[in-house]
mmCIF file of C-alpha atoms in Angstrom:
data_model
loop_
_atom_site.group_PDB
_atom_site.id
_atom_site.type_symbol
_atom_site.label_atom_id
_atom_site.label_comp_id
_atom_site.label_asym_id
_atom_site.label_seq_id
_atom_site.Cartn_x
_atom_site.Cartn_y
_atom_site.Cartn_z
ATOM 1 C CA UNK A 12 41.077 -10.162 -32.956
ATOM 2 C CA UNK A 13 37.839 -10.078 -31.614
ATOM 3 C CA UNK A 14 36.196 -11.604 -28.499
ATOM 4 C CA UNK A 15 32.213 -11.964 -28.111
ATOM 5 C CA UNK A 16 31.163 -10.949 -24.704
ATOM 6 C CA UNK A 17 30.672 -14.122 -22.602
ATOM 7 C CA UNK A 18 26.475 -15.066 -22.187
ATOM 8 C CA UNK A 19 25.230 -12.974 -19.227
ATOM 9 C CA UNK A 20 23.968 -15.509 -16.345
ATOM 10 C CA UNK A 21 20.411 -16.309 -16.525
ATOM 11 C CA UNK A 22 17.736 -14.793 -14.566
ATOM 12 C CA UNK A 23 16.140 -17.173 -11.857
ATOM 13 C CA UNK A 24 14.015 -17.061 -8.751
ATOM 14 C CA UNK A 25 15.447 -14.815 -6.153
ATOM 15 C CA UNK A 26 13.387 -16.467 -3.363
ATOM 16 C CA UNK A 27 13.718 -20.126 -4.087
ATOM 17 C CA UNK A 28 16.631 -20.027 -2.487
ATOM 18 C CA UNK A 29 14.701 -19.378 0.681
ATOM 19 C CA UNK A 30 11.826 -21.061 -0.144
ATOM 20 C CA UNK A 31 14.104 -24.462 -0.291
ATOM 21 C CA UNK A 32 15.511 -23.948 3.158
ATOM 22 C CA UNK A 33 12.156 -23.209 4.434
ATOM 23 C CA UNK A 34 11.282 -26.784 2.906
ATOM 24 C CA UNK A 35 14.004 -28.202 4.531
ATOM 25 C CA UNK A 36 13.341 -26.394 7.736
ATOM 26 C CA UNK A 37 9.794 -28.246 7.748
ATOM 27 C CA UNK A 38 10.321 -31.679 6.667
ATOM 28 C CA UNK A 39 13.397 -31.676 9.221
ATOM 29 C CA UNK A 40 11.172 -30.439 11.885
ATOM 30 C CA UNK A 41 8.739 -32.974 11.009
ATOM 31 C CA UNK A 42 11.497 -35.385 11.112
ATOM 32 C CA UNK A 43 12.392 -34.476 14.673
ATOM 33 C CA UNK A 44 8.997 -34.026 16.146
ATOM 34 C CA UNK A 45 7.912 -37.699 14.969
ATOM 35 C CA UNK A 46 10.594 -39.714 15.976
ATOM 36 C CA UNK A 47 10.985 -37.420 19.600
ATOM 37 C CA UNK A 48 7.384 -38.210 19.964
ATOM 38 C CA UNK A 49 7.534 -41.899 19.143
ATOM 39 C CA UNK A 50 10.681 -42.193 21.002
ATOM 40 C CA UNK A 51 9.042 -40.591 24.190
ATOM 41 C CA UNK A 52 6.365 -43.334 23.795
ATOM 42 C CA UNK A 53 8.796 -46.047 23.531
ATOM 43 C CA UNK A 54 7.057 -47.182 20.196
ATOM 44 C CA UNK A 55 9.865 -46.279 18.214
ATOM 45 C CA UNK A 56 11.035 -49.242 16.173
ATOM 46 C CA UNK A 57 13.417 -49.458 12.778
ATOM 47 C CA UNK A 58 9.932 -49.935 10.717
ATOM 48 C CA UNK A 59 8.419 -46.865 12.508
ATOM 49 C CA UNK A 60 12.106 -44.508 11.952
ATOM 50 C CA UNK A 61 11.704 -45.471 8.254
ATOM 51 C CA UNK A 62 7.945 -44.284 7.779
ATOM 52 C CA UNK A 63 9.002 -41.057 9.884
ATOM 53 C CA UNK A 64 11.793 -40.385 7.341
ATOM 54 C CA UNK A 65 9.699 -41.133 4.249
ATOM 55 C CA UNK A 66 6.914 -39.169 5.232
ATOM 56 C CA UNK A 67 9.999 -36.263 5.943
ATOM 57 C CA UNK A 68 10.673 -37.018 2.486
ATOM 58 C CA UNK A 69 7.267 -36.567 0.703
ATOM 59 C CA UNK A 70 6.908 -33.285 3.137
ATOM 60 C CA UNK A 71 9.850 -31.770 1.433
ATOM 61 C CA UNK A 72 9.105 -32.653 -1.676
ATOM 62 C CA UNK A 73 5.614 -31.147 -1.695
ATOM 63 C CA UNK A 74 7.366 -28.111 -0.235
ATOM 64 C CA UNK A 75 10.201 -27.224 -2.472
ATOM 65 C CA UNK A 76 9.229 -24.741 -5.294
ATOM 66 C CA UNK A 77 9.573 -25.435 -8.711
ATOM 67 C CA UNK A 78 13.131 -23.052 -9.463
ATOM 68 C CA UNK A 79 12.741 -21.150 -12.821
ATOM 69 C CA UNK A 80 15.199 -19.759 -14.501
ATOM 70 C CA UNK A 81 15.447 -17.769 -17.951
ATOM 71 C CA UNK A 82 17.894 -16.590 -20.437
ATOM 72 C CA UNK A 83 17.579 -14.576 -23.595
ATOM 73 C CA UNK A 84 14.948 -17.209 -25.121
ATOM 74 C CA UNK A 85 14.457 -19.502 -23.201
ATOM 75 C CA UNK A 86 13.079 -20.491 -19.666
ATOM 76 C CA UNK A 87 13.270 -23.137 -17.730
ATOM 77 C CA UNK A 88 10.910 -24.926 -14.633
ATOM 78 C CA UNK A 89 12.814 -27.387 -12.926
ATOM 79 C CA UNK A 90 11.188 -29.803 -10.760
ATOM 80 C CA UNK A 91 12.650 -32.318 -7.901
ATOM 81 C CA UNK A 92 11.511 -34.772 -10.769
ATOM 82 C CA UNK A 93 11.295 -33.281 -13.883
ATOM 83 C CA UNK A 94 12.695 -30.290 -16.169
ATOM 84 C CA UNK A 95 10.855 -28.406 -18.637
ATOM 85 C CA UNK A 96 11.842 -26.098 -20.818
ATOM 86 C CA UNK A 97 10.089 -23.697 -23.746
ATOM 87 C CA UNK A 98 11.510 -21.725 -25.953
ATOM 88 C CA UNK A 99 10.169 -18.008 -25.552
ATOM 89 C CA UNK A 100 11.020 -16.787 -28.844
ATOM 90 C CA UNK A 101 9.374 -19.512 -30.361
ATOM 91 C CA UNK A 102 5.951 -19.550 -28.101
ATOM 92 C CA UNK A 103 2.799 -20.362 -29.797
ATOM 93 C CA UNK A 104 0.522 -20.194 -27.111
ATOM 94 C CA UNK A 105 0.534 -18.816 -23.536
ATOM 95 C CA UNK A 106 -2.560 -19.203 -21.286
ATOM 96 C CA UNK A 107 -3.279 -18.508 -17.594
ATOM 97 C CA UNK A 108 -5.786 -20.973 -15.580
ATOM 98 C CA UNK A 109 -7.666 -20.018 -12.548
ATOM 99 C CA UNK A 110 -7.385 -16.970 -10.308
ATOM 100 C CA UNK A 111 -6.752 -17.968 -6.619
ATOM 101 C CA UNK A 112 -4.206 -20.474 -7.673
ATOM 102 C CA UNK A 113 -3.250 -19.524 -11.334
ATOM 103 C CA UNK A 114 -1.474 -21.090 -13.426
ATOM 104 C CA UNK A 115 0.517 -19.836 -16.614
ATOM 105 C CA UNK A 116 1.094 -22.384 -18.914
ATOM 106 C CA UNK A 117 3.657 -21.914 -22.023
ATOM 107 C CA UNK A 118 3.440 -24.368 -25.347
ATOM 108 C CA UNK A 119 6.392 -23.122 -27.900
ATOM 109 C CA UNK A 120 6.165 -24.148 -31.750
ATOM 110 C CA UNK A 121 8.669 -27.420 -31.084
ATOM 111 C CA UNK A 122 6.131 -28.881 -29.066
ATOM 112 C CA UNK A 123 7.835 -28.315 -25.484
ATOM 113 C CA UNK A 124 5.497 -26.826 -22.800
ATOM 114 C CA UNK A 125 5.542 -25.446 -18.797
ATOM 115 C CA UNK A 126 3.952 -24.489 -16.101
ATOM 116 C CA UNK A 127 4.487 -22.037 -13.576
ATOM 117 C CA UNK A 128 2.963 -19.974 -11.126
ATOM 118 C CA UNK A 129 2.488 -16.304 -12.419
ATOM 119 C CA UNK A 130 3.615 -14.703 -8.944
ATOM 120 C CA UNK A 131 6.935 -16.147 -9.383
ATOM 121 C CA UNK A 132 7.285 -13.706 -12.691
ATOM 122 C CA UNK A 133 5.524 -10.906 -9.843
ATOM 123 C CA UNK A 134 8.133 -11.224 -7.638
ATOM 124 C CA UNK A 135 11.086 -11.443 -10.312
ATOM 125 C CA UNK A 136 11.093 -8.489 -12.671
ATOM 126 C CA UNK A 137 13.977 -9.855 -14.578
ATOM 127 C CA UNK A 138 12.237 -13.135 -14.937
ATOM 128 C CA UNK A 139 9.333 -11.352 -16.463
ATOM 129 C CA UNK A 140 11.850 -9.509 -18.421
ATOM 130 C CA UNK A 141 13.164 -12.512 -20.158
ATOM 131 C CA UNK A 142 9.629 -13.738 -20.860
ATOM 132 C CA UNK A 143 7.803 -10.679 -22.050
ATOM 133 C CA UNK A 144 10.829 -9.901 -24.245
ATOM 134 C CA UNK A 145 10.459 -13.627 -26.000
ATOM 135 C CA UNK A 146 6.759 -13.179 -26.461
ATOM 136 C CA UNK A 147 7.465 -9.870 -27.956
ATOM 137 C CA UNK A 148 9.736 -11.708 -30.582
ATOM 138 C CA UNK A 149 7.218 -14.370 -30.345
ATOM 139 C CA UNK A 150 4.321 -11.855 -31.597
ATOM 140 C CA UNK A 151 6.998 -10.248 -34.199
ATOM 141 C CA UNK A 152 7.117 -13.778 -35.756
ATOM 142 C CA UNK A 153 3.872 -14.955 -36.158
ATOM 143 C CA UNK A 154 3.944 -18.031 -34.005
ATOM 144 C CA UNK A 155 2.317 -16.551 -31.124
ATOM 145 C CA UNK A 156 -1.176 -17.125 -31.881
ATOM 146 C CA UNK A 157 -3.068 -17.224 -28.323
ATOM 147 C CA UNK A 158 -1.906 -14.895 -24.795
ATOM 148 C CA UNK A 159 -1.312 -11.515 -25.883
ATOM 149 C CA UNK A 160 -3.701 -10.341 -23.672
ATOM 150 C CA UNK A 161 -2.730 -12.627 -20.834
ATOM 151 C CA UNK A 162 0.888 -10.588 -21.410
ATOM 152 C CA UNK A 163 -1.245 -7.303 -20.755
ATOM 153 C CA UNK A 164 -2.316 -8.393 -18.271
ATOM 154 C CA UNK A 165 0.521 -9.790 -16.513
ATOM 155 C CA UNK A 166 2.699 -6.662 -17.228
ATOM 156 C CA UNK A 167 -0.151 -4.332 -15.960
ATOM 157 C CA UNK A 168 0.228 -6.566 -12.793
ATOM 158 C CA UNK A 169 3.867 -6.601 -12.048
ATOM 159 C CA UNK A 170 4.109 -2.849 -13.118
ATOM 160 C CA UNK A 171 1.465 -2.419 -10.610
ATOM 161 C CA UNK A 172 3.536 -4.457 -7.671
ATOM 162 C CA UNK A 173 6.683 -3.148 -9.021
ATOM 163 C CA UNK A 174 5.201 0.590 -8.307
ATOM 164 C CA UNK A 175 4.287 -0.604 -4.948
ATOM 165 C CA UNK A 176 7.613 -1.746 -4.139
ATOM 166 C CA UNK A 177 9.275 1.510 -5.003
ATOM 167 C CA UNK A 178 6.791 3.737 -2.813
ATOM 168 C CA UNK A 179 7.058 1.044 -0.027
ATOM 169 C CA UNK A 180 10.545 1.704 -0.083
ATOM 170 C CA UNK A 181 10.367 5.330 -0.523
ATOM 171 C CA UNK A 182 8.536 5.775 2.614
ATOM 172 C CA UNK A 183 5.631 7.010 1.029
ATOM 173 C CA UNK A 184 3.170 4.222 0.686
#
């Protein structure tokens, strides 16, 4: 009798996981600051405590990353509101916006689509992994019509960083 291997664990964000403590870090500190400082006034009421924490609340929320996470094709963006997910083997088109803040956006040929932020695939080689291999497939196909040369250029870019990284560490850079 045969078994099947079980699904290797997806690949995800190696620094969201600080990232969201960071974010948590802030809005807390926030948190504290405000209500020490309205406290110290004496102006602190119930109404004014409330506003303190919602304000906390919007602060964290427009601090914690987006966490992405990919398996063998697929990849995921998941939001504090929303979850998106494209199908990498399946991609159709794949665009990057802008070049201080770029954006890489994803559509897939069942009509799903994402967003992300390209230095997230920088910073996570196996992320990129997951990707570049589904766009490969992608290209194979035939469904992948526009962003062939946005993947050149995106692997020239984290092959660049990930040299970088290796003669940082070697002491030579």
């Amino acid at each position: 009798m045969r078994h099947s291997a079980p699904p290797p664990d997806p690949a995800g964000d190696r620094h969201w996981r600080g990232d969201a403590r960071l974010a948590t870090g802030c809005a807390l500190g926030f948190l504290g600051m405000t209500l020490l400082v309205d406290w110290n006034a004496g102006t602190l009421t119930l109404t004014r405590a409330l506003l303190w924490f919602a304000l906390s609340a919007a602060l964290f929320a427009v601090l914690l990353p987006h966490r992405v996470t990919a398996g063998p094709g697929w990849l995921t963006v998941d939001s504090p509101l929303l979850r998106r997910t494209v199908h990498t083997d399946a991609l159709t088109v794949v665009r990057q916006y802008g070049d201080v803040s770029a954006r890489l956006v994803l559509r897939d040929a069942h009509g799903h689509w994402l967003e992300l932020d390209p230095r997230v695939l920088v910073a996570n080689p196996l992320l990129w992994h997951e990707l570049d291999t589904g766009m490969r497939h992608s290209t194979e196909r035939g469904t992948l019509r526009q962003g062939t040369d946005v993947r050149r250029h995106l692997g020239h870019l984290i092959d660049d960083e990930t040299a970088r990284s290796v003669l940082r560490a070697s002491g030579i850079s």
